Each structure stands twice: as structure tokens, then as C-alpha cells.
């Protein structure tokens, strides 16, 4: 028997899924939707309508990064910045492009730790409405306590030692939870692949201008399978959703990582 995902707040916050001119319930890739979007934006800013149609709407046709990955990146940006207005539309599109409900669910949980609890919680009513529309029930979501992925013990012991030495005297509580909650649990949950966890973490760091954390996580992402070409496409895609300054703030660090590998 299906157990539908419903939230009392979903109805009152349904308006948050509206984009100018259309809702998340509409078919995201249809010509009608694209025309409605362009028409609405054009009535305010013809220049924005031009760039939106010629660049942003065309990003998904650039196969340097898969449509599925572009959906994951965009959802990560919107959650990281607390921008729920378009989250429903992009969640809808991501499901159509091959991202699973379980992967989206894990993305929400993961980003709570990397961009703050309230950003993740604000995303829940919007995504719940899209899940309801798609008929996604609790059986399609990850378990609360799944069997965890194996861990590289040597690498983890080195990371724990480094963090303890640097920050144990500052906040032992943060150090303990970093080890026990993040790296011994969250990062080992199986319904989002390590490469994708690393990907959304890097996106979250770019989105929130936390460039000092990028070196570790980008190296981890590339160790987990992210390629140089995908990093290039990731930055190009993300620039349109977080703004050029945040991407250029991150690029010196990213350049150093790429050159060192």
C-alpha cells in the first residue's frame, strides 16, 4: 500500500513553486512553457529575456555535463541559497531527466549540513508537492538507517587526526560530530553516490562563497570520478545561477587543484 508524502504546509506554500508565468506542475520542457517564460520576462526586461532564452534555457542542450547532473547542480544551488521559488520547477525537470527521488531526498539531507538546516527545511514543502504530483511514495525514498558504504579507513584516520589537531581545542563538539555524523554516516549513505555527494558539496561551497573549503572537496570529487571537463561545464552552468562573482571567487582555488593533479 502506498504511503503518500504529504505535509500540512505544502498547500499553503504551493505558491513558492511558481516561476514568473508558470508553475512546477507544467511540463518543464514544453515549447508553451518556454514561450510563456520569455513573454513574461520580456515584459519587464527584454535583455534578460534574450539571455534567458539564448543561454540559460540552452544550457540543458550542452552535453559537456549531462542533463541529469545539471538538474542536480541546479537543485543544489537553489537549496544552498534558500531560493525555493523555482525549486519545484527544477525538481520536476530533474526527475524527468533521470534524477531519482531517492537522490533528491539525499541531496536535501546532505545540504542541511553544508548550507544550514533551515535552507534544507525550506526546500521540503516545495519538493514534497512535486513528489506528490509524480506519485512518489515513501517506499521510493531512502531508509532512515541503511547499510552504509565501506570506508577508506586509512584516509579517514588521517583526516580525523588532522581535524583533531587543528580544531580540537576550539570545539571538540564540532570535531566529534564532523567525524561521527558527517564522515562516518552521512557520506556513507548509499542512495547518493560519493561522486554526486562531492559534486553537490562543491556546488554548495561555490554558492555560499566558501572557497577555503573547496580544495579538499574538489579533490574528493575528482577522486570519486568528476572529470576536468565536467568541472569546466559545472562552473559555466553554476555561473548563471549564483552569479559571476561567486564563480570567479572560487576559480583561483579550483585552478590550483586542477593544476596540482
Short mmCIF file of C-alpha atoms in Angstrom, two decimals:
data_model
loop_
_atom_site.label_atom_id
_atom_site.label_comp_id
_atom_site.label_asym_id
_atom_site.label_seq_id
_atom_site.Cartn_x
_atom_site.Cartn_y
_atom_site.Cartn_z
CA UNK A 1 0.00 0.00 0.00
CA UNK A 2 1.39 3.36 -0.95
CA UNK A 3 2.18 5.87 1.77
CA UNK A 4 1.81 9.31 0.17
CA UNK A 5 4.17 12.04 1.22
CA UNK A 6 2.08 14.95 2.43
CA UNK A 7 2.90 17.99 4.56
CA UNK A 8 0.43 20.36 6.12
CA UNK A 9 2.45 23.28 4.92
CA UNK A 10 2.63 22.11 1.31
CA UNK A 11 -0.71 23.60 0.38
CA UNK A 12 -0.04 26.98 1.92
CA UNK A 13 3.41 27.16 0.36
CA UNK A 14 2.40 25.97 -3.10
CA UNK A 15 2.82 29.48 -4.39
CA UNK A 16 6.54 29.14 -3.73
CA UNK A 17 6.75 26.77 -6.69
CA UNK A 18 5.64 29.44 -9.11
CA UNK A 19 8.07 30.82 -11.64
CA UNK A 20 7.08 34.02 -13.43
CA UNK A 21 4.38 32.92 -15.84
CA UNK A 22 4.05 29.22 -14.99
CA UNK A 23 4.12 26.58 -12.23
CA UNK A 24 6.04 23.43 -11.44
CA UNK A 25 3.01 21.37 -12.47
CA UNK A 26 3.53 22.26 -16.12
CA UNK A 27 5.69 20.16 -18.41
CA UNK A 28 9.11 21.81 -17.91
CA UNK A 29 10.47 21.19 -21.37
CA UNK A 30 7.45 22.21 -23.43
CA UNK A 31 7.57 24.98 -26.03
CA UNK A 32 4.49 26.56 -24.42
CA UNK A 33 6.30 26.90 -21.11
CA UNK A 34 9.41 28.39 -22.71
CA UNK A 35 7.32 30.89 -24.67
CA UNK A 36 5.33 31.87 -21.56
CA UNK A 37 8.55 32.35 -19.60
CA UNK A 38 10.10 34.50 -22.32
CA UNK A 39 6.93 36.55 -22.74
CA UNK A 40 6.67 37.33 -19.02
CA UNK A 41 10.34 38.25 -18.66
CA UNK A 42 10.25 40.26 -21.90
CA UNK A 43 7.50 42.47 -20.45
CA UNK A 44 9.96 43.56 -17.75
CA UNK A 45 13.43 43.16 -19.24
CA UNK A 46 13.91 42.37 -22.94
CA UNK A 47 17.65 41.97 -22.32
CA UNK A 48 17.05 39.38 -19.59
CA UNK A 49 14.58 37.55 -21.85
CA UNK A 50 17.22 37.39 -24.59
CA UNK A 51 19.91 35.96 -22.30
CA UNK A 52 17.44 33.60 -20.62
CA UNK A 53 16.31 32.14 -23.93
CA UNK A 54 19.68 32.08 -25.69
CA UNK A 55 21.86 30.95 -22.76
CA UNK A 56 20.05 29.64 -19.68
CA UNK A 57 17.37 27.61 -21.46
CA UNK A 58 20.03 26.22 -23.79
CA UNK A 59 22.34 25.00 -21.01
CA UNK A 60 20.48 21.70 -20.88
CA UNK A 61 21.34 21.01 -24.53
CA UNK A 62 25.09 21.18 -23.83
CA UNK A 63 26.22 17.60 -23.27
CA UNK A 64 29.51 18.58 -21.62
CA UNK A 65 27.51 17.96 -18.45
CA UNK A 66 24.57 15.55 -18.52
CA UNK A 67 21.03 16.88 -18.11
CA UNK A 68 20.73 14.73 -15.02
CA UNK A 69 23.83 16.36 -13.50
CA UNK A 70 22.65 19.84 -14.49
CA UNK A 71 19.43 19.17 -12.60
CA UNK A 72 21.36 18.02 -9.54
CA UNK A 73 23.62 21.08 -9.68
CA UNK A 74 20.70 23.48 -10.05
CA UNK A 75 18.76 21.93 -7.17
CA UNK A 76 21.90 22.19 -5.02
CA UNK A 77 22.32 25.88 -5.89
CA UNK A 78 18.70 26.72 -5.11
CA UNK A 79 18.70 24.88 -1.77
CA UNK A 80 22.08 26.33 -0.81
CA UNK A 81 20.82 29.87 -1.37
CA UNK A 82 17.34 29.31 0.09
CA UNK A 83 15.77 30.10 -3.29
CA UNK A 84 12.62 27.97 -3.25
CA UNK A 85 10.64 29.94 -5.86
CA UNK A 86 11.97 27.90 -8.80
CA UNK A 87 12.92 24.76 -6.88
CA UNK A 88 9.69 22.95 -7.75
CA UNK A 89 10.14 23.53 -11.48
CA UNK A 90 13.73 22.33 -11.48
CA UNK A 91 12.91 19.32 -9.28
CA UNK A 92 10.19 18.38 -11.75
CA UNK A 93 12.62 18.73 -14.64
CA UNK A 94 15.35 16.75 -12.83
CA UNK A 95 13.01 13.81 -12.26
CA UNK A 96 12.17 13.82 -15.97
CA UNK A 97 15.90 13.93 -16.78
CA UNK A 98 16.77 10.84 -14.75
CA UNK A 99 17.49 12.02 -11.23
CA UNK A 100 15.71 9.71 -8.79
CA UNK A 101 13.52 10.71 -5.87
CA UNK A 102 15.97 8.93 -3.56
CA UNK A 103 18.86 11.02 -4.91
CA UNK A 104 16.89 14.24 -4.45
CA UNK A 105 15.94 13.16 -0.92
CA UNK A 106 19.58 12.53 -0.03
CA UNK A 107 20.59 15.86 -1.59
CA UNK A 108 18.25 17.69 0.78
CA UNK A 109 19.68 15.88 3.80
CA UNK A 110 23.28 16.36 2.68
CA UNK A 111 22.92 20.08 2.06
CA UNK A 112 21.46 20.61 5.53
CA UNK A 113 24.99 20.05 6.83
CA UNK A 114 26.74 22.14 4.18
CA UNK A 115 24.39 25.11 3.83
CA UNK A 116 22.35 25.09 7.04
CA UNK A 117 19.33 23.30 8.46
CA UNK A 118 16.79 25.98 7.57
CA UNK A 119 17.73 26.00 3.89
CA UNK A 120 17.10 22.27 3.70
CA UNK A 121 13.84 22.50 5.65
CA UNK A 122 12.60 25.35 3.45
CA UNK A 123 13.03 23.07 0.42
CA UNK A 124 10.89 20.28 1.88
CA UNK A 125 7.33 21.60 1.22
CA UNK A 126 8.19 22.54 -2.37
CA UNK A 127 9.79 19.18 -3.18
CA UNK A 128 7.00 17.32 -1.35
CA UNK A 129 4.45 18.82 -3.73
CA UNK A 130 6.46 17.70 -6.77
CA UNK A 131 6.83 14.20 -5.29
CA UNK A 132 3.07 14.05 -4.74
CA UNK A 133 2.48 15.06 -8.35
CA UNK A 134 4.77 12.30 -9.57
CA UNK A 135 3.16 9.71 -7.29
CA UNK A 136 6.38 9.19 -5.35
CA UNK A 137 5.73 7.42 -2.04
CA UNK A 138 7.82 6.57 1.00
CA UNK A 139 8.86 3.23 -0.50
CA UNK A 140 10.85 5.13 -3.15
CA UNK A 141 12.81 7.13 -0.58
CA UNK A 142 15.99 6.10 1.26
CA UNK A 143 15.76 4.25 4.55
CA UNK A 144 16.46 6.19 7.72
CA UNK A 145 19.24 3.75 8.64
CA UNK A 146 20.51 1.97 5.52
CA UNK A 147 23.53 -0.30 5.30
CA UNK A 148 26.40 2.15 4.85
CA UNK A 149 29.06 2.10 2.15
CA UNK A 150 32.55 0.87 3.07
CA UNK A 151 35.01 3.49 4.26
CA UNK A 152 38.66 4.03 3.38
CA UNK A 153 39.95 3.59 6.91
CA UNK A 154 43.48 4.89 6.33
CA UNK A 155 42.26 8.08 4.62
CA UNK A 156 39.61 8.63 7.28
CA UNK A 157 42.05 8.16 10.14
CA UNK A 158 44.39 10.73 8.56
CA UNK A 159 41.52 13.20 8.10
CA UNK A 160 40.33 12.71 11.69
CA UNK A 161 43.84 13.21 13.07
CA UNK A 162 44.32 16.41 11.06
CA UNK A 163 40.97 17.89 12.13
CA UNK A 164 41.54 16.94 15.77
CA UNK A 165 44.97 18.55 15.85
CA UNK A 166 43.76 21.74 14.20
CA UNK A 167 40.41 22.28 15.86
CA UNK A 168 40.00 20.00 18.88
CA UNK A 169 41.00 22.83 21.21
CA UNK A 170 38.47 25.16 19.57
CA UNK A 171 35.33 22.99 19.56
CA UNK A 172 35.55 19.30 20.39
CA UNK A 173 31.81 19.03 19.80
CA UNK A 174 32.13 20.16 16.17
CA UNK A 175 35.11 17.84 15.65
CA UNK A 176 33.23 14.87 17.11
CA UNK A 177 30.11 15.48 15.03
CA UNK A 178 32.21 16.02 11.89
CA UNK A 179 33.66 12.56 12.40
CA UNK A 180 30.65 10.67 13.72
CA UNK A 181 27.73 12.31 11.88
CA UNK A 182 29.22 13.55 8.61
CA UNK A 183 32.05 11.23 7.62
CA UNK A 184 31.05 8.07 9.50
CA UNK A 185 27.38 8.31 8.49
CA UNK A 186 26.15 10.98 6.03
CA UNK A 187 28.93 10.49 3.45
CA UNK A 188 28.44 6.71 3.57
CA UNK A 189 24.71 6.65 2.86
CA UNK A 190 24.29 4.62 -0.34
CA UNK A 191 21.41 6.35 -2.15
CA UNK A 192 23.60 9.19 -3.43
CA UNK A 193 26.88 8.11 -4.98
CA UNK A 194 30.11 9.52 -3.48
CA UNK A 195 30.80 11.38 -6.73
CA UNK A 196 27.42 13.11 -6.51
CA UNK A 197 27.82 13.96 -2.82
CA UNK A 198 31.15 15.56 -3.66
CA UNK A 199 29.59 17.36 -6.62
CA UNK A 200 26.79 18.98 -4.62
CA UNK A 201 29.21 19.85 -1.82
CA UNK A 202 31.45 21.75 -4.25
CA UNK A 203 28.37 23.48 -5.69
CA UNK A 204 27.23 24.43 -2.19
CA UNK A 205 30.66 25.88 -1.39
CA UNK A 206 30.69 27.94 -4.59
CA UNK A 207 27.10 29.09 -3.97
CA UNK A 208 27.91 30.30 -0.47
CA UNK A 209 31.34 31.72 -1.35
CA UNK A 210 33.18 29.29 0.96
CA UNK A 211 36.23 28.96 -1.26
CA UNK A 212 38.57 27.95 1.58
CA UNK A 213 36.78 24.58 1.76
CA UNK A 214 36.88 23.85 -1.96
CA UNK A 215 40.36 22.31 -2.20
CA UNK A 216 39.52 19.29 -0.03
CA UNK A 217 36.09 18.69 -1.53
CA UNK A 218 37.05 19.22 -5.18
CA UNK A 219 39.93 16.78 -4.80
CA UNK A 220 37.49 14.35 -3.19
CA UNK A 221 35.03 14.90 -6.06
CA UNK A 222 37.69 14.15 -8.67
CA UNK A 223 38.91 11.12 -6.72
CA UNK A 224 35.27 9.99 -6.83
CA UNK A 225 35.05 10.36 -10.63
CA UNK A 226 34.36 14.00 -11.53
CA UNK A 227 36.41 14.88 -14.63
CA UNK A 228 38.24 18.05 -15.67
CA UNK A 229 35.73 18.63 -18.48
CA UNK A 230 32.83 18.26 -16.06
CA UNK A 231 34.43 20.79 -13.70
CA UNK A 232 34.61 23.22 -16.65
CA UNK A 233 30.93 22.67 -17.50
CA UNK A 234 29.93 22.79 -13.84
CA UNK A 235 31.45 26.25 -13.42
CA UNK A 236 29.85 27.53 -16.63
CA UNK A 237 26.43 26.22 -15.55
CA UNK A 238 26.73 27.46 -11.98
CA UNK A 239 27.73 30.98 -13.04
CA UNK A 240 24.23 31.60 -14.38
CA UNK A 241 22.59 30.50 -11.14
CA UNK A 242 24.88 32.01 -8.49
CA UNK A 243 26.32 34.95 -10.43
CA UNK A 244 29.74 35.56 -11.95
CA UNK A 245 31.43 37.00 -8.81
CA UNK A 246 30.94 33.82 -6.76
CA UNK A 247 32.32 31.66 -9.55
CA UNK A 248 35.32 33.92 -10.05
CA UNK A 249 35.91 33.86 -6.29
CA UNK A 250 36.11 30.07 -6.48
CA UNK A 251 38.15 29.78 -9.69
CA UNK A 252 41.64 30.55 -8.30
CA UNK A 253 41.24 27.70 -5.81
CA UNK A 254 39.80 25.38 -8.47
CA UNK A 255 42.62 26.27 -10.88
CA UNK A 256 45.19 25.33 -8.22
CA UNK A 257 43.50 21.97 -7.64
CA UNK A 258 43.38 21.17 -11.36
CA UNK A 259 47.00 22.16 -11.89
CA UNK A 260 48.17 20.09 -8.94
CA UNK A 261 46.50 16.87 -10.09
#
